[in-house]
PDB file of C-alpha atoms in Angstrom:
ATOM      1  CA  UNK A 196     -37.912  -5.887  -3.681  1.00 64.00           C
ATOM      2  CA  UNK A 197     -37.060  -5.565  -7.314  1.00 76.00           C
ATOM      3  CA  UNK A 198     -33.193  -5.326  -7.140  1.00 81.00           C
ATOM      4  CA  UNK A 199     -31.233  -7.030  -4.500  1.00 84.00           C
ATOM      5  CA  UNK A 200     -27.964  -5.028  -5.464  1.00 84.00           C
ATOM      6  CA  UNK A 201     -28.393  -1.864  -6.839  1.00 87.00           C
ATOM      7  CA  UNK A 202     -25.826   1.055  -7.240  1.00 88.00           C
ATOM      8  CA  UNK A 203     -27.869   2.883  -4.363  1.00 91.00           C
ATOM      9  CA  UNK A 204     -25.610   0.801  -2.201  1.00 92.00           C
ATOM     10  CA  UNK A 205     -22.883   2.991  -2.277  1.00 91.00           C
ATOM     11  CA  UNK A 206     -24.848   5.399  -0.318  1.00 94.00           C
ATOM     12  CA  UNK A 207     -23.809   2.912   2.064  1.00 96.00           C
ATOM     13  CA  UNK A 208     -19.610   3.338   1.706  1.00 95.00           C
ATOM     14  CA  UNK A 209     -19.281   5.391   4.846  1.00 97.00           C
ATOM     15  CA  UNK A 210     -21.482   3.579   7.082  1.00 97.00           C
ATOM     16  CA  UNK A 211     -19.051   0.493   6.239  1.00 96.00           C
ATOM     17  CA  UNK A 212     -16.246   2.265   6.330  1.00 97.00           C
ATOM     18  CA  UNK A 213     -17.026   4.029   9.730  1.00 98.00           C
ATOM     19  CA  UNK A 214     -18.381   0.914  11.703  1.00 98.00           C
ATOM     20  CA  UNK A 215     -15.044  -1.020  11.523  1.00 98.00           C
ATOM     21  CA  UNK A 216     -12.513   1.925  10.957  1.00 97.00           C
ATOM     22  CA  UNK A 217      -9.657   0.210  11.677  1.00 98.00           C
ATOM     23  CA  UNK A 218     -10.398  -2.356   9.081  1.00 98.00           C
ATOM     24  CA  UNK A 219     -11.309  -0.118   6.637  1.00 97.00           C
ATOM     25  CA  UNK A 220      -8.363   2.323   7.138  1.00 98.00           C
ATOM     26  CA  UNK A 221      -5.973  -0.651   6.410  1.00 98.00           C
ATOM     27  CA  UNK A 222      -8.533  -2.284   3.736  1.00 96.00           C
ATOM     28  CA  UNK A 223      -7.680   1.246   2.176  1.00 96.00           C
ATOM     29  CA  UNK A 224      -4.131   1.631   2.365  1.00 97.00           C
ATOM     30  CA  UNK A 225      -3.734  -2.074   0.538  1.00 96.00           C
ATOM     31  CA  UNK A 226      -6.355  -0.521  -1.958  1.00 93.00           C
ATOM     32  CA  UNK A 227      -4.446   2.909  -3.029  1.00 94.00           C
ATOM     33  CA  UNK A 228      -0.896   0.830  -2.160  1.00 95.00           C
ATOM     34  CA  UNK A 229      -1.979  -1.564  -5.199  1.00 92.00           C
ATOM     35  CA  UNK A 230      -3.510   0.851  -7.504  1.00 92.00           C
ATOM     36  CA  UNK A 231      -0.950   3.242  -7.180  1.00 93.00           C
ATOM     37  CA  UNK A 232       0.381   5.219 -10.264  1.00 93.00           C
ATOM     38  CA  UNK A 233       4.112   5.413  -9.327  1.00 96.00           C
ATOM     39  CA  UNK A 234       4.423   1.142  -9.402  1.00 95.00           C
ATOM     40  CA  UNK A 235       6.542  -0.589 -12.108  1.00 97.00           C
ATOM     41  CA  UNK A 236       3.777  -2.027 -13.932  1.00 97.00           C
ATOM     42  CA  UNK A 237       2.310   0.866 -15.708  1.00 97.00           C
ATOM     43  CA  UNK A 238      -1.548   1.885 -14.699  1.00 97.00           C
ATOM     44  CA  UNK A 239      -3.083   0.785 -17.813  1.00 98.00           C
ATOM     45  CA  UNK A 240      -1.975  -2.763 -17.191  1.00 98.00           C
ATOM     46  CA  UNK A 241      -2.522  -3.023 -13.327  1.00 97.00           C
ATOM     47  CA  UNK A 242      -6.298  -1.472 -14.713  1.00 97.00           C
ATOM     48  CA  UNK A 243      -6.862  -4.677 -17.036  1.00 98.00           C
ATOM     49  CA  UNK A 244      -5.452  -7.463 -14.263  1.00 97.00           C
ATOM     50  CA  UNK A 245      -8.145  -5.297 -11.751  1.00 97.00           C
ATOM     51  CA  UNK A 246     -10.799  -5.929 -14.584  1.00 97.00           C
ATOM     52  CA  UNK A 247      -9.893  -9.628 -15.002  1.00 97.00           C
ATOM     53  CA  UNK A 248      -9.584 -10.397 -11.342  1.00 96.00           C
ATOM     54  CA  UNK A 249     -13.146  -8.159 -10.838  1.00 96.00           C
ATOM     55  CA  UNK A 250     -14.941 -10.501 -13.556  1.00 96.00           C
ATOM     56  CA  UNK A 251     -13.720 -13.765 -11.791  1.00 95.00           C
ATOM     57  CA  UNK A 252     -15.111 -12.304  -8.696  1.00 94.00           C
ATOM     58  CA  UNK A 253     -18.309 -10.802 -10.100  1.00 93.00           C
ATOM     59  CA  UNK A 254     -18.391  -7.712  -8.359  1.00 92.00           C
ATOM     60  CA  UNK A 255     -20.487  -5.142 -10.284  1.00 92.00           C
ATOM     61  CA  UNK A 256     -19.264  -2.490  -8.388  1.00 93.00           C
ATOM     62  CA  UNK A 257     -15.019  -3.358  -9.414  1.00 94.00           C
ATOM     63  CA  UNK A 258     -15.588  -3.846 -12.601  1.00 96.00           C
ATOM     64  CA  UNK A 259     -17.410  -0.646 -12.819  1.00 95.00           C
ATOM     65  CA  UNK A 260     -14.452   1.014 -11.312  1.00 95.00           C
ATOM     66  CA  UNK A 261     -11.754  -0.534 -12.872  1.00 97.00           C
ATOM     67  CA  UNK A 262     -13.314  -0.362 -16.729  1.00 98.00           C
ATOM     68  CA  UNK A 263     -13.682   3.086 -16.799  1.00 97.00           C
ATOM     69  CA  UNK A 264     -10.235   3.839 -14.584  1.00 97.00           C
ATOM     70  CA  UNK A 265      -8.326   1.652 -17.679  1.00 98.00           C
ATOM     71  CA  UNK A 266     -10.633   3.542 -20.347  1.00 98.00           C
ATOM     72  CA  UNK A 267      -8.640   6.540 -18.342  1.00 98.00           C
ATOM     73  CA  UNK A 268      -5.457   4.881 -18.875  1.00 97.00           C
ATOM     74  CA  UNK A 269      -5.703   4.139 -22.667  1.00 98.00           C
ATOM     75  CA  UNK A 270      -7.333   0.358 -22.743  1.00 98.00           C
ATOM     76  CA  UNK A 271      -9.253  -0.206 -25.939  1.00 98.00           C
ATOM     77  CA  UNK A 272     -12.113  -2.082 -26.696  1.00 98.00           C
ATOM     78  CA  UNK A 273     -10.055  -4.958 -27.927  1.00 98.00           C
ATOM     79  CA  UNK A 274      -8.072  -4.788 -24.907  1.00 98.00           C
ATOM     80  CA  UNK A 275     -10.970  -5.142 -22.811  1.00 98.00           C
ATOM     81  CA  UNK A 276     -12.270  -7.500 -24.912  1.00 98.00           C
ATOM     82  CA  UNK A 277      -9.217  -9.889 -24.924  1.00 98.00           C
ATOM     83  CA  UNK A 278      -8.977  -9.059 -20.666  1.00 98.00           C
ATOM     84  CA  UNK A 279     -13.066 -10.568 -20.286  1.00 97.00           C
ATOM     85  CA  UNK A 280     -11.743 -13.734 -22.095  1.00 97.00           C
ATOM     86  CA  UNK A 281      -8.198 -14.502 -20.131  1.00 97.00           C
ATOM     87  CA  UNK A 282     -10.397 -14.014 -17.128  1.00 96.00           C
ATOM     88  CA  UNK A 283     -13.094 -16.249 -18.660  1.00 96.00           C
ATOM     89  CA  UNK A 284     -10.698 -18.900 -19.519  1.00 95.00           C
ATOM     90  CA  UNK A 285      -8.596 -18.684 -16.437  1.00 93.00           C
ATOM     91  CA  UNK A 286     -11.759 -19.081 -14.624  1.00 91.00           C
ATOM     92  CA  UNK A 287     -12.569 -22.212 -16.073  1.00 92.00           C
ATOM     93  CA  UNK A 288      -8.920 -23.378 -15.821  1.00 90.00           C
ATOM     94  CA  UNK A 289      -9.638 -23.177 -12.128  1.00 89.00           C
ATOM     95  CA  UNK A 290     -12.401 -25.893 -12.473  1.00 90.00           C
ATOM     96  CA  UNK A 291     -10.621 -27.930 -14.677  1.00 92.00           C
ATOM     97  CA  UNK A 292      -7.882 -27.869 -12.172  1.00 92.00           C
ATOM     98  CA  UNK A 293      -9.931 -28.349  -8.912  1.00 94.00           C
ATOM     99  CA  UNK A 294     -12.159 -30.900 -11.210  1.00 94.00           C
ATOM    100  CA  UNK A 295      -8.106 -32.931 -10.840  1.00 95.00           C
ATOM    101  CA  UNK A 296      -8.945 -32.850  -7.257  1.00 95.00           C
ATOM    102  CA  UNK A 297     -12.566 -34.324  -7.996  1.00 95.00           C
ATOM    103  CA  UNK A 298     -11.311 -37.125  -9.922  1.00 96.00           C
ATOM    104  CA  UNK A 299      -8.267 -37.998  -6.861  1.00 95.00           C
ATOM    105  CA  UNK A 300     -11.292 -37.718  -4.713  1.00 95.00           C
ATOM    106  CA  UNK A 301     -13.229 -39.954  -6.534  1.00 96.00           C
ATOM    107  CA  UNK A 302     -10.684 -42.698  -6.719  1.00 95.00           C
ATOM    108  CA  UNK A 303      -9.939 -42.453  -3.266  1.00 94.00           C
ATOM    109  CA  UNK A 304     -13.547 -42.972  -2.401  1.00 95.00           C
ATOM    110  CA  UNK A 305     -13.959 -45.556  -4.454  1.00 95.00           C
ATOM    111  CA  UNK A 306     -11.398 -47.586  -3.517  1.00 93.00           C
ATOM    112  CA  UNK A 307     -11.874 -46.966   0.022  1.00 82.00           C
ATOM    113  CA  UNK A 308      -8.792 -45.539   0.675  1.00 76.00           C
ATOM    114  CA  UNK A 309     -10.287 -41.757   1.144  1.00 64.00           C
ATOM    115  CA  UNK A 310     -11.183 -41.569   5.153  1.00 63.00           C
ATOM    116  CA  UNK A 311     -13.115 -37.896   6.063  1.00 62.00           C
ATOM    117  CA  UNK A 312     -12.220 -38.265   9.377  1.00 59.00           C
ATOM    118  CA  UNK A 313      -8.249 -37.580   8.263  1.00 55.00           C
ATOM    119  CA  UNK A 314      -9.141 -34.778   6.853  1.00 51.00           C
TER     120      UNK A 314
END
């Protein structure tokens, strides 16, 4: 197999959507609730934080979506430009701040004080 995910998936959508329709009919309603139009924070903005939060989860198939729905809404290159490196650098925040964690963890178990069966 040459490609593991490949945008032939999405002949897929209604399969998904059909086998758990309950799921899907609310996973859908949180979906168009949060990428509605009408909300205070104008579309071309709630298109960039979609964008940002799609590149810290890596899905190909979001950030598809999302690019060309705030290319739609006015973003600019610069603008998605500037939204790849928030995301970038808010992604490594996120290890630097779990790494705070790491080093806590480290000086528990090192002074003996951490005990995994607290936890």
């Amino acid at each position: 197999m040459a490609e593991y995910q490949t945008p032939k998936d999405r002949a897929y959508t209604n399969a998904l959507l059909n086998a758990a329709p309950k799921e899907s009919a609310a996973f859908m309603n949180l979906k168009h609730t949060a990428e509605r139009a009408d909300g205070v924070i104008p579309v071309k903005y709630r298109e960039l934080m979609s964008v940002a939060v799609a590149l810290t989860t890596q899905c190909a198939y979001c950030i598809e979506s999302h690019i060309n729905n705030a290319v739609k809404a006015g973003a600019t290159r610069e603008e998605i430009a500037e939204t790849v490196f928030i995301a970038a650098a808010l992604r490594a925040g996120g290890a630097v701040g779990t790494g705070l964690m790491a080093m806590r963890l480290f000086e528990e178990a090192s002074s003996g004080t951490f005990n995994s069966g607290e936890r």
